[in-house]
Short mmCIF file of N, CA, C and O in Angstrom, two decimals:
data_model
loop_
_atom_site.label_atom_id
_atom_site.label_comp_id
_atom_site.label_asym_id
_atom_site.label_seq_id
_atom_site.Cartn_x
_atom_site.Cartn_y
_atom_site.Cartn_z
N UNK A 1 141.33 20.36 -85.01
CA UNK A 1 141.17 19.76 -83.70
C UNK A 1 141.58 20.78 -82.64
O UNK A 1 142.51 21.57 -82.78
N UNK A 2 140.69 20.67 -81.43
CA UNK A 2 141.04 22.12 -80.76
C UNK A 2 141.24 21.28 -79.06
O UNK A 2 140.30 21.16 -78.27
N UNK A 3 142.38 20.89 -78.83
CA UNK A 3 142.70 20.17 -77.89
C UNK A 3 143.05 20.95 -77.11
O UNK A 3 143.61 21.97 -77.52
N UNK A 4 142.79 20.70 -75.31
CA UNK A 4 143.31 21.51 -74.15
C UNK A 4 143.69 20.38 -72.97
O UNK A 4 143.16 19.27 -72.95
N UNK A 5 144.34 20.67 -72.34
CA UNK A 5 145.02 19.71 -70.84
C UNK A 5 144.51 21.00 -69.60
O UNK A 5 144.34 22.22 -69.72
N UNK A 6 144.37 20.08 -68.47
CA UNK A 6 144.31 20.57 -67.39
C UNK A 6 144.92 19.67 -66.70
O UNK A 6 145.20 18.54 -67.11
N UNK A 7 145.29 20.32 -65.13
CA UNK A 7 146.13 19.50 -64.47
C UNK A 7 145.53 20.52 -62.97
O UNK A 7 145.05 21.66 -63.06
N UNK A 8 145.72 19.74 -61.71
CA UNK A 8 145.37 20.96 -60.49
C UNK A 8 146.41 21.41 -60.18
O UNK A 8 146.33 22.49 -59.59
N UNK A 9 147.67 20.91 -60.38
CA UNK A 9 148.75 21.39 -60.56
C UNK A 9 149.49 21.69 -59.09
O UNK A 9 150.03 22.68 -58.61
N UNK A 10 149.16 19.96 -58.51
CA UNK A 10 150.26 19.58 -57.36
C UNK A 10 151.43 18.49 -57.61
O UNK A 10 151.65 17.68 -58.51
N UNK A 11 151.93 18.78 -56.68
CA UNK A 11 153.15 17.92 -56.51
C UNK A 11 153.51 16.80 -56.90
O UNK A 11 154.63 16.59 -57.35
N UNK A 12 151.87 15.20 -56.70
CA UNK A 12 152.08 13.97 -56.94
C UNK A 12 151.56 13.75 -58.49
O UNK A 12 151.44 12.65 -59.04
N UNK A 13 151.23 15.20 -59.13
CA UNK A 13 151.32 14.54 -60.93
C UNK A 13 152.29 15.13 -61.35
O UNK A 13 152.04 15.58 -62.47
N UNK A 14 153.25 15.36 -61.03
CA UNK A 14 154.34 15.93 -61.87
C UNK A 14 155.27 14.39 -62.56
O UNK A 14 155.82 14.37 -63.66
N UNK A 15 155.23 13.62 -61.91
CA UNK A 15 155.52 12.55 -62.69
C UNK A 15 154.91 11.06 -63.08
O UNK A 15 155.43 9.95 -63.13
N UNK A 16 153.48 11.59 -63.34
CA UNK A 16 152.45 10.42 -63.73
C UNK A 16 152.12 10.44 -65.16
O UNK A 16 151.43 9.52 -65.61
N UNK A 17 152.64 11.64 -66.13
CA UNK A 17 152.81 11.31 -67.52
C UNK A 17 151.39 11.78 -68.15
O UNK A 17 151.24 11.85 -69.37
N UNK A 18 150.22 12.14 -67.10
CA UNK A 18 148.84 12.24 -67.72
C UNK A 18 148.36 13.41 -67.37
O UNK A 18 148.92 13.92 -66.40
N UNK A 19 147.43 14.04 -67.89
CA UNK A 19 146.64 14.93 -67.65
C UNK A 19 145.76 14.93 -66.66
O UNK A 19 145.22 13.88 -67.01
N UNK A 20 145.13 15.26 -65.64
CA UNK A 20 143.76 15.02 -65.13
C UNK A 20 142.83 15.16 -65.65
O UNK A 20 141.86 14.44 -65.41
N UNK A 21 142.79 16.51 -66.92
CA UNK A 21 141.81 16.21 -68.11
C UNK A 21 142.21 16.69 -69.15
O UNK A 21 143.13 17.50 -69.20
N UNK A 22 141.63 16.30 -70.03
CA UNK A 22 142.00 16.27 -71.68
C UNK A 22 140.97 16.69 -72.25
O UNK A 22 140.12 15.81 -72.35
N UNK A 23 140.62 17.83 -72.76
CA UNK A 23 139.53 18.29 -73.93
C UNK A 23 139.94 18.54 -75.52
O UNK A 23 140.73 19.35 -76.02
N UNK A 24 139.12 17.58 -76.08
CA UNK A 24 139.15 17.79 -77.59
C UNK A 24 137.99 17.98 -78.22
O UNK A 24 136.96 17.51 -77.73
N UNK A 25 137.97 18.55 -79.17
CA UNK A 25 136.94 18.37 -80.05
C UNK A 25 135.15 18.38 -79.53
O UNK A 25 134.15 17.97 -80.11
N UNK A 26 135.38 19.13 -78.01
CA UNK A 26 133.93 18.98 -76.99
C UNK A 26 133.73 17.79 -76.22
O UNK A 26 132.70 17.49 -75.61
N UNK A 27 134.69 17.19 -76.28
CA UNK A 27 134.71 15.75 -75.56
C UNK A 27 135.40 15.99 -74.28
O UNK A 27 136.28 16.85 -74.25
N UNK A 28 135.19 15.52 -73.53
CA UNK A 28 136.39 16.05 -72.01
C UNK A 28 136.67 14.78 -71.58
O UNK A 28 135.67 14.12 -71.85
N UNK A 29 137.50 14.05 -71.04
CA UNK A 29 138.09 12.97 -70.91
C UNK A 29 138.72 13.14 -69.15
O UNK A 29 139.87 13.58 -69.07
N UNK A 30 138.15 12.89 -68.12
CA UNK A 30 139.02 13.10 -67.09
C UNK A 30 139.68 11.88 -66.09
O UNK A 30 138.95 11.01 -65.62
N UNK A 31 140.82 11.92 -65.88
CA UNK A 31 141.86 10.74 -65.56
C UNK A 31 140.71 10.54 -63.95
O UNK A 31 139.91 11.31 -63.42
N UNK A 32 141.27 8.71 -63.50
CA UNK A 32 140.85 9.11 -62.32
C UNK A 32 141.40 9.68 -61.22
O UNK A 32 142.60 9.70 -60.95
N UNK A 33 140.17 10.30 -60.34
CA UNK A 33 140.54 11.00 -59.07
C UNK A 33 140.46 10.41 -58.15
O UNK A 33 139.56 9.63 -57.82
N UNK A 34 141.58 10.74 -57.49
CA UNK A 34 140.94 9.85 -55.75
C UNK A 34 141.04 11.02 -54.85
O UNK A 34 141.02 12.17 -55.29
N UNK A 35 141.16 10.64 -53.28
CA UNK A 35 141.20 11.54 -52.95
C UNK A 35 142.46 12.11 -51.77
O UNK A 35 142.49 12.11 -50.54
N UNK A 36 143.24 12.49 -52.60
CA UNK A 36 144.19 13.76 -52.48
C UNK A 36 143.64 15.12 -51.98
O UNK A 36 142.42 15.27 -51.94
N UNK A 37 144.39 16.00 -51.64
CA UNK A 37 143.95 17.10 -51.18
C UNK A 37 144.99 18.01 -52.45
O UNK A 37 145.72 17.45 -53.27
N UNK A 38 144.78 19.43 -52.30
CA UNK A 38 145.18 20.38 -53.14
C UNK A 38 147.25 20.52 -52.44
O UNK A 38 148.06 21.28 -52.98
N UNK A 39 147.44 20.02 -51.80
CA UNK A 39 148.45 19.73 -50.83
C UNK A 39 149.24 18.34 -50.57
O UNK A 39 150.12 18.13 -49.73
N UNK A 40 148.69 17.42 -51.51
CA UNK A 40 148.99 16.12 -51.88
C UNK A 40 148.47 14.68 -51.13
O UNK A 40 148.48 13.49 -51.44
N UNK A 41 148.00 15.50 -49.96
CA UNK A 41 147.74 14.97 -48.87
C UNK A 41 146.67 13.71 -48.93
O UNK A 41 145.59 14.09 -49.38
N UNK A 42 146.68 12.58 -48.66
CA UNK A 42 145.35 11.12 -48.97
C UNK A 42 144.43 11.74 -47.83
O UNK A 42 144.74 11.89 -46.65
N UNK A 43 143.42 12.02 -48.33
CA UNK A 43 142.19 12.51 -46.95
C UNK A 43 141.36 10.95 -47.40
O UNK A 43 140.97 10.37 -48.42
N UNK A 44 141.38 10.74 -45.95
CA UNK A 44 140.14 9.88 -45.13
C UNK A 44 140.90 8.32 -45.53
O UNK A 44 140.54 7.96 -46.65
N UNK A 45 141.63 7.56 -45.02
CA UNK A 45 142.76 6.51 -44.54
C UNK A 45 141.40 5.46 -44.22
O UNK A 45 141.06 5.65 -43.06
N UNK A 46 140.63 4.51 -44.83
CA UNK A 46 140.01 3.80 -44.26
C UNK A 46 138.25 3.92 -43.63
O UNK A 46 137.44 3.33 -42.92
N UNK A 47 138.41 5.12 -44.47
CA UNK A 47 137.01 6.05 -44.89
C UNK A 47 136.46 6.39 -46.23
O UNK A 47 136.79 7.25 -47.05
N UNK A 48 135.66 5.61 -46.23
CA UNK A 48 134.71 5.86 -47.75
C UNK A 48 134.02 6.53 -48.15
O UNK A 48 133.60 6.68 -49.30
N UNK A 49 133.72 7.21 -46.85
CA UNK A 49 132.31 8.54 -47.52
C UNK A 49 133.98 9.44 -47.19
O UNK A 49 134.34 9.63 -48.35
N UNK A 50 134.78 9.87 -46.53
CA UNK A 50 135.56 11.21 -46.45
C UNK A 50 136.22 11.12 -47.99
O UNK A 50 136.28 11.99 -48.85
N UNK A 51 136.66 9.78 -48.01
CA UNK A 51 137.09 9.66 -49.46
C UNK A 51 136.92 10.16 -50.84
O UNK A 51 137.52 10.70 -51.77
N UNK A 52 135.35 9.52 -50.36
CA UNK A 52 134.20 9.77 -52.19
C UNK A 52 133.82 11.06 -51.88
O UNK A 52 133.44 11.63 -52.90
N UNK A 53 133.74 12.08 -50.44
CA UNK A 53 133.67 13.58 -50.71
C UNK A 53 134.81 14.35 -51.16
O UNK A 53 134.62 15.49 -51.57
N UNK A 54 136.35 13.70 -51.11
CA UNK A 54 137.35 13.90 -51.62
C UNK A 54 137.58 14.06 -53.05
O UNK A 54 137.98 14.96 -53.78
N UNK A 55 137.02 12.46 -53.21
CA UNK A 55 137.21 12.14 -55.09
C UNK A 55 136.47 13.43 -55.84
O UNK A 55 137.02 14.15 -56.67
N UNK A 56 135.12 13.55 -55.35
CA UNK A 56 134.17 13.94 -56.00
C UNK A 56 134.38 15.66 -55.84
O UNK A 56 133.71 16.32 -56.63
N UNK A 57 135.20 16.37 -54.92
CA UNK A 57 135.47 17.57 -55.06
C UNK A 57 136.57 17.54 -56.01
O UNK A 57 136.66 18.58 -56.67
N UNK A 58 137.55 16.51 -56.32
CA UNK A 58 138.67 16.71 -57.12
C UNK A 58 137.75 16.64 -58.49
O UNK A 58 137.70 17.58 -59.28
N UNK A 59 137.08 15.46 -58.66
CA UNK A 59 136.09 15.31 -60.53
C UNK A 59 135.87 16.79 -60.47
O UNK A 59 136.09 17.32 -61.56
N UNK A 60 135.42 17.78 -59.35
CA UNK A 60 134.65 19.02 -59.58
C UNK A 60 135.68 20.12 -60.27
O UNK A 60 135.56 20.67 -61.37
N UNK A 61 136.45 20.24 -59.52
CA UNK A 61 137.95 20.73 -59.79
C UNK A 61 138.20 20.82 -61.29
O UNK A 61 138.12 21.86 -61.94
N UNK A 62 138.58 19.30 -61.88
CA UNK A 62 138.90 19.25 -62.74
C UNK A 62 137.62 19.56 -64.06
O UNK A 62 137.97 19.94 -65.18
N UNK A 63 136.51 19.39 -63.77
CA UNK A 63 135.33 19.43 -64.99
C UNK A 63 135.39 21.72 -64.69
O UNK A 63 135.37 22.56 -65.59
N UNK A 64 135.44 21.94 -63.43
CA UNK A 64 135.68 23.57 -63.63
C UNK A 64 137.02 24.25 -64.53
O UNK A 64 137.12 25.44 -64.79
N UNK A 65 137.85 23.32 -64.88
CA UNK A 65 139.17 23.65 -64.84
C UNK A 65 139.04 23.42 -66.64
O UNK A 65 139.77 24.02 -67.43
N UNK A 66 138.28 22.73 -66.94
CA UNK A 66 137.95 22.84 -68.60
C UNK A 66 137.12 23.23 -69.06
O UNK A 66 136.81 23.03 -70.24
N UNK A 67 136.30 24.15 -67.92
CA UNK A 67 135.38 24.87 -68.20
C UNK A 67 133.28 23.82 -68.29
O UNK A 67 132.19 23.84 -68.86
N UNK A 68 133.98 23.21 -67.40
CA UNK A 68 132.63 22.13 -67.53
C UNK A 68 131.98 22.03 -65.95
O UNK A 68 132.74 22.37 -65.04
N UNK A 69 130.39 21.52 -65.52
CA UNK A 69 129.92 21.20 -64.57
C UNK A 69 129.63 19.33 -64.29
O UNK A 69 129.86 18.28 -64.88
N UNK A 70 129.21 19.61 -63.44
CA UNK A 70 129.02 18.23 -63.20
C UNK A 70 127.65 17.62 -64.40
O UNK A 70 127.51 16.58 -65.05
N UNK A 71 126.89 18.83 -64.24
CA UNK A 71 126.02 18.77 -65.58
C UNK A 71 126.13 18.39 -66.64
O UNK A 71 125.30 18.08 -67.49
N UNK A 72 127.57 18.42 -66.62
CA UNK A 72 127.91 18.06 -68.30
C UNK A 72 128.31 16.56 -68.51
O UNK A 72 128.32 16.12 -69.65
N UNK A 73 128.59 15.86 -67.60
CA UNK A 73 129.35 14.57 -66.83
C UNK A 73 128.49 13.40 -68.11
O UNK A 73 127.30 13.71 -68.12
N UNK A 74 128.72 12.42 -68.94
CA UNK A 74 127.86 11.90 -69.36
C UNK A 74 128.15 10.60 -69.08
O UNK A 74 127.16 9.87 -69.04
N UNK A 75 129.41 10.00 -68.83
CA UNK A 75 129.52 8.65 -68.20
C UNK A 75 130.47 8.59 -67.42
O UNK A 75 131.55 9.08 -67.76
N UNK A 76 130.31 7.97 -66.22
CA UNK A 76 131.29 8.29 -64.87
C UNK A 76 131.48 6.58 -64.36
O UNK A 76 130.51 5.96 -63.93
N UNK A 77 132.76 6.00 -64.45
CA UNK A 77 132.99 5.19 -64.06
C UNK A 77 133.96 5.14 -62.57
O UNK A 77 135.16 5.42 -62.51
N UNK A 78 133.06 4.68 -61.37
CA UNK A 78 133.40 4.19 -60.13
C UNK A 78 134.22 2.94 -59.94
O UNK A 78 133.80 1.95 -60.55
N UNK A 79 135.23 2.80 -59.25
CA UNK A 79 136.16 1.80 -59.32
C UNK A 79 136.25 1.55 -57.64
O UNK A 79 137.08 2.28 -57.10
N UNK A 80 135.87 1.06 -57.17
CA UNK A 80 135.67 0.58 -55.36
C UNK A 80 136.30 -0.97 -55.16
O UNK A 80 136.28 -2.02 -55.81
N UNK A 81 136.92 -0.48 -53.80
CA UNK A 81 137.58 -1.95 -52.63
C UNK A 81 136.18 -2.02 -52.41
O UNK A 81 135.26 -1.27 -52.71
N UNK A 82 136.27 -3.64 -51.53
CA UNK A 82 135.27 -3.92 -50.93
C UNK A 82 133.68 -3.37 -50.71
O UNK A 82 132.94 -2.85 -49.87
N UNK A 83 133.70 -4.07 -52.54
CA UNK A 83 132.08 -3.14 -53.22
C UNK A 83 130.72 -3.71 -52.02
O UNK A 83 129.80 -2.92 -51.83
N UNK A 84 130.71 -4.98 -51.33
CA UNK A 84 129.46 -5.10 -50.10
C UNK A 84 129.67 -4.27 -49.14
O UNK A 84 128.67 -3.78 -48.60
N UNK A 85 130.87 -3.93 -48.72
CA UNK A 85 130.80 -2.62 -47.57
C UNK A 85 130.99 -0.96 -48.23
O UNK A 85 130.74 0.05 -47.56
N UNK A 86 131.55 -0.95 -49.85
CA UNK A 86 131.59 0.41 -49.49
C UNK A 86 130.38 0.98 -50.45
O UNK A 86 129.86 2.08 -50.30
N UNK A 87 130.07 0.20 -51.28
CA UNK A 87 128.42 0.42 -52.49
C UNK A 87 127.35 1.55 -51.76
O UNK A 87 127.01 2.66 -52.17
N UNK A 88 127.08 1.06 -50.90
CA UNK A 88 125.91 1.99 -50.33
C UNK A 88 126.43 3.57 -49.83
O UNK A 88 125.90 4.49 -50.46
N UNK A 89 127.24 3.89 -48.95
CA UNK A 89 127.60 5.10 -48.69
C UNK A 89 128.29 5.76 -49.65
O UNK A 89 128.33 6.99 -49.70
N UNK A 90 128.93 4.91 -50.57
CA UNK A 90 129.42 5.87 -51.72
C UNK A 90 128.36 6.27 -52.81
O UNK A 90 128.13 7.44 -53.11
N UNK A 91 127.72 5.13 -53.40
CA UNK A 91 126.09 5.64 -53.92
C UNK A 91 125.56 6.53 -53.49
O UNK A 91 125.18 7.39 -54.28
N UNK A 92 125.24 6.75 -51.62
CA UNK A 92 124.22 7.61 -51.53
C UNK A 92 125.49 9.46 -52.06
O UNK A 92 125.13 10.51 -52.58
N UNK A 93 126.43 9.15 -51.72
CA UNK A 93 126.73 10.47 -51.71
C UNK A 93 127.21 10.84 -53.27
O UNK A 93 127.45 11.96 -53.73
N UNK A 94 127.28 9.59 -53.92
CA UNK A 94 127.70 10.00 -55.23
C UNK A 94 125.98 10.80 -55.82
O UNK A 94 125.91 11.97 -56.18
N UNK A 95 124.77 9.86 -55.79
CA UNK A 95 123.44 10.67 -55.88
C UNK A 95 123.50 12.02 -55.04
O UNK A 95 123.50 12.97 -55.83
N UNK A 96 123.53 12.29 -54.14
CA UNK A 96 123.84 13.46 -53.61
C UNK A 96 124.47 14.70 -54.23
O UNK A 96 123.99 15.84 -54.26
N UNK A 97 125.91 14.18 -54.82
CA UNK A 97 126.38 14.68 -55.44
C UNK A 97 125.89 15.16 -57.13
O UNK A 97 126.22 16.19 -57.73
N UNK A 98 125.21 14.28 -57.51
CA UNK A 98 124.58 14.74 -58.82
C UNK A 98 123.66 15.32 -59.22
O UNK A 98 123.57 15.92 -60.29
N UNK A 99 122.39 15.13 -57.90
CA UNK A 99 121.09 16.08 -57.97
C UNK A 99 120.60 15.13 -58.47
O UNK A 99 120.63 13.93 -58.18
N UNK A 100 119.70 16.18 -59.90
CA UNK A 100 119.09 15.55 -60.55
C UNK A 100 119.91 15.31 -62.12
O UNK A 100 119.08 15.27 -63.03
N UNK A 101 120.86 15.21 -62.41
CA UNK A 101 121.57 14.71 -63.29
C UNK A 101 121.84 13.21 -63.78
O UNK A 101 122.80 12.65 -63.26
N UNK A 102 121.54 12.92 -64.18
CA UNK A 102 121.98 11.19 -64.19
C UNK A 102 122.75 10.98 -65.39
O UNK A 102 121.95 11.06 -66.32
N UNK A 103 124.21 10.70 -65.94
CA UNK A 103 125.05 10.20 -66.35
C UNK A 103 125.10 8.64 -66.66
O UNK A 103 125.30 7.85 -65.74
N UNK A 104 124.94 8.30 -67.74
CA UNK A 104 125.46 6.32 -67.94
C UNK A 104 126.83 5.90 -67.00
O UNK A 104 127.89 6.38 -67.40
N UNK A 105 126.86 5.48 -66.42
CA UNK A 105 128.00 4.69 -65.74
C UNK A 105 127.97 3.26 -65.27
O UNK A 105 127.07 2.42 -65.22
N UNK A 106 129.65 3.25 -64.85
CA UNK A 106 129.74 1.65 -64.21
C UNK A 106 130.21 1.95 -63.13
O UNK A 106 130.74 3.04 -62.97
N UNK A 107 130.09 0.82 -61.91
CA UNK A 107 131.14 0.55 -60.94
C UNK A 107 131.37 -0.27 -60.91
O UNK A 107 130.44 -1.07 -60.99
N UNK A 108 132.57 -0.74 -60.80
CA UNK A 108 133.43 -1.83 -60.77
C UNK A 108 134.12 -2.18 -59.96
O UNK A 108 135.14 -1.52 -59.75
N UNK A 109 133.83 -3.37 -59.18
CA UNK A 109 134.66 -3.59 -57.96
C UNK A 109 136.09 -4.22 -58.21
O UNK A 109 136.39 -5.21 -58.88
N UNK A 110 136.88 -3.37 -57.49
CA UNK A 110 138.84 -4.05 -57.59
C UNK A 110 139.43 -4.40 -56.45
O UNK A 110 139.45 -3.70 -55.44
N UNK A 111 139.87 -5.37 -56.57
CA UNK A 111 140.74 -5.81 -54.96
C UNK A 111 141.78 -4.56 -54.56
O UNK A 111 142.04 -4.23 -53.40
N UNK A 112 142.11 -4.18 -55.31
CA UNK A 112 143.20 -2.83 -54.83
C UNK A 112 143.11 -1.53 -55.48
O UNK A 112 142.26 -1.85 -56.31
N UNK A 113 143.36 -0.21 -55.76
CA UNK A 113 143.76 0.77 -56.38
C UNK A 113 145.41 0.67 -55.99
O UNK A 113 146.05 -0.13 -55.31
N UNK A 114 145.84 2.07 -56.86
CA UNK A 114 146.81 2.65 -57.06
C UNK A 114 147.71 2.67 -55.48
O UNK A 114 148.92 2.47 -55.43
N UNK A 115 146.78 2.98 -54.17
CA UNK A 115 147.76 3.54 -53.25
C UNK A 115 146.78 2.15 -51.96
O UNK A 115 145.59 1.90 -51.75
N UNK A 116 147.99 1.62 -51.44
CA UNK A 116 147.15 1.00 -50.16
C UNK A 116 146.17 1.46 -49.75
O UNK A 116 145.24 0.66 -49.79
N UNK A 117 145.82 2.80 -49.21
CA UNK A 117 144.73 3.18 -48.37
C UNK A 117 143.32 3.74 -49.23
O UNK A 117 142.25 4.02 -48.69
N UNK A 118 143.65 3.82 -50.74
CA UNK A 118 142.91 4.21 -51.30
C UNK A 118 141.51 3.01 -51.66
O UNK A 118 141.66 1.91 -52.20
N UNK A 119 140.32 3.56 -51.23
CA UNK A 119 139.12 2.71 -51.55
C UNK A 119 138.01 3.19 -52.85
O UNK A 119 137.07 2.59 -53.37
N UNK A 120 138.60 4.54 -53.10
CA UNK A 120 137.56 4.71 -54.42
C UNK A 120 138.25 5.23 -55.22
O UNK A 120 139.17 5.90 -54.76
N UNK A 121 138.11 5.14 -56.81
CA UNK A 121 138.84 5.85 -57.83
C UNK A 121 137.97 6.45 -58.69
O UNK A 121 137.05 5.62 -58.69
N UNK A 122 137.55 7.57 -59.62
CA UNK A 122 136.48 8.08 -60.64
C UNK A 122 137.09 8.39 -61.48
O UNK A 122 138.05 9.17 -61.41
N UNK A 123 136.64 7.81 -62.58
CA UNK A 123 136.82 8.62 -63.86
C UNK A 123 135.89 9.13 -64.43
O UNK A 123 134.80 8.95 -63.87
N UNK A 124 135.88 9.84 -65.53
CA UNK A 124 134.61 10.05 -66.62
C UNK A 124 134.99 10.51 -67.89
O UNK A 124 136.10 10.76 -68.36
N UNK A 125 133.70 10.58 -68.40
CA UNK A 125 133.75 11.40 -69.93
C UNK A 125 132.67 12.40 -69.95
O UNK A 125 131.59 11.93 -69.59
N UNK A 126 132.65 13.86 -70.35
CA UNK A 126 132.03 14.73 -70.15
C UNK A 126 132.06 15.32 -71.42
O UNK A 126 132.84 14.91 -72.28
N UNK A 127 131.04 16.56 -71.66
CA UNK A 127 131.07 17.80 -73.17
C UNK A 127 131.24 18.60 -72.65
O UNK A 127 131.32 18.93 -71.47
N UNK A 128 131.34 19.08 -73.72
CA UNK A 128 131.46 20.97 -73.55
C UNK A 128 130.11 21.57 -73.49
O UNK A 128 129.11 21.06 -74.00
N UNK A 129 130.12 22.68 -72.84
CA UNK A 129 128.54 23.73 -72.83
C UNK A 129 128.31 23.83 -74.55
O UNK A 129 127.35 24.45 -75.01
#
């Protein structure tokens, strides 16, 4: 078994116990992202597209950081507040974000995440090249 961890290696995971990603065996496993900055910082307070361009540079981060693209992404689960107002602008930019790639996924709407101000969370499962 040929297991690896990545982490971006700020301040607010030093005591969350998890990896941001986990590669085994060609499987890549990545925790979800929201959106934090490289500085710890919550970008976009009540903003869903600054947010999901947040989340979605951190998923990038972390799939470069195990040596993977978004290309490789094979199921990506979206976790959204207030899925009638925020569905559409996060869709269009999550398509945006993928090209022409298409991945199996879910979104799932939750009354809350992890942090008050937070409105989107991503996870996924990805391969290796």
């Amino acid at each position: 078994m040929i297991a690896n961890t990545y982490n971006h290696g700020v301040a607010w995971e030093e005591g969350s116990g998890i990896s941001q990603g986990y590669s085994v065996n060609g499987t890549i496993y990545i925790s979800g992202q929201l959106s934090h900055d490289m500085e710890s910082t919550f970008i976009g307070a009540g903003d869903i597209e600054a947010q999901t361009k947040q989340t979605l540079e951190n998923l990038d981060r972390v799939l470069t950081g195990v040596g993977a693209s978004k290309s490789n992404l094979a199921y990506v689960e979206i976790y959204l507040t207030n899925v009638k107002e925020h569905f559409e602008p996060c869709i269009k930019l999550f398509r945006e974000y993928m090209g022409q790639h298409r991945p199996a996924g879910s979104l799932i709407g939750v009354t809350e995440l992890a942090f008050p101000e937070q409105l989107i969370e991503i996870s996924a499962i990805a391969h290796s090249n």
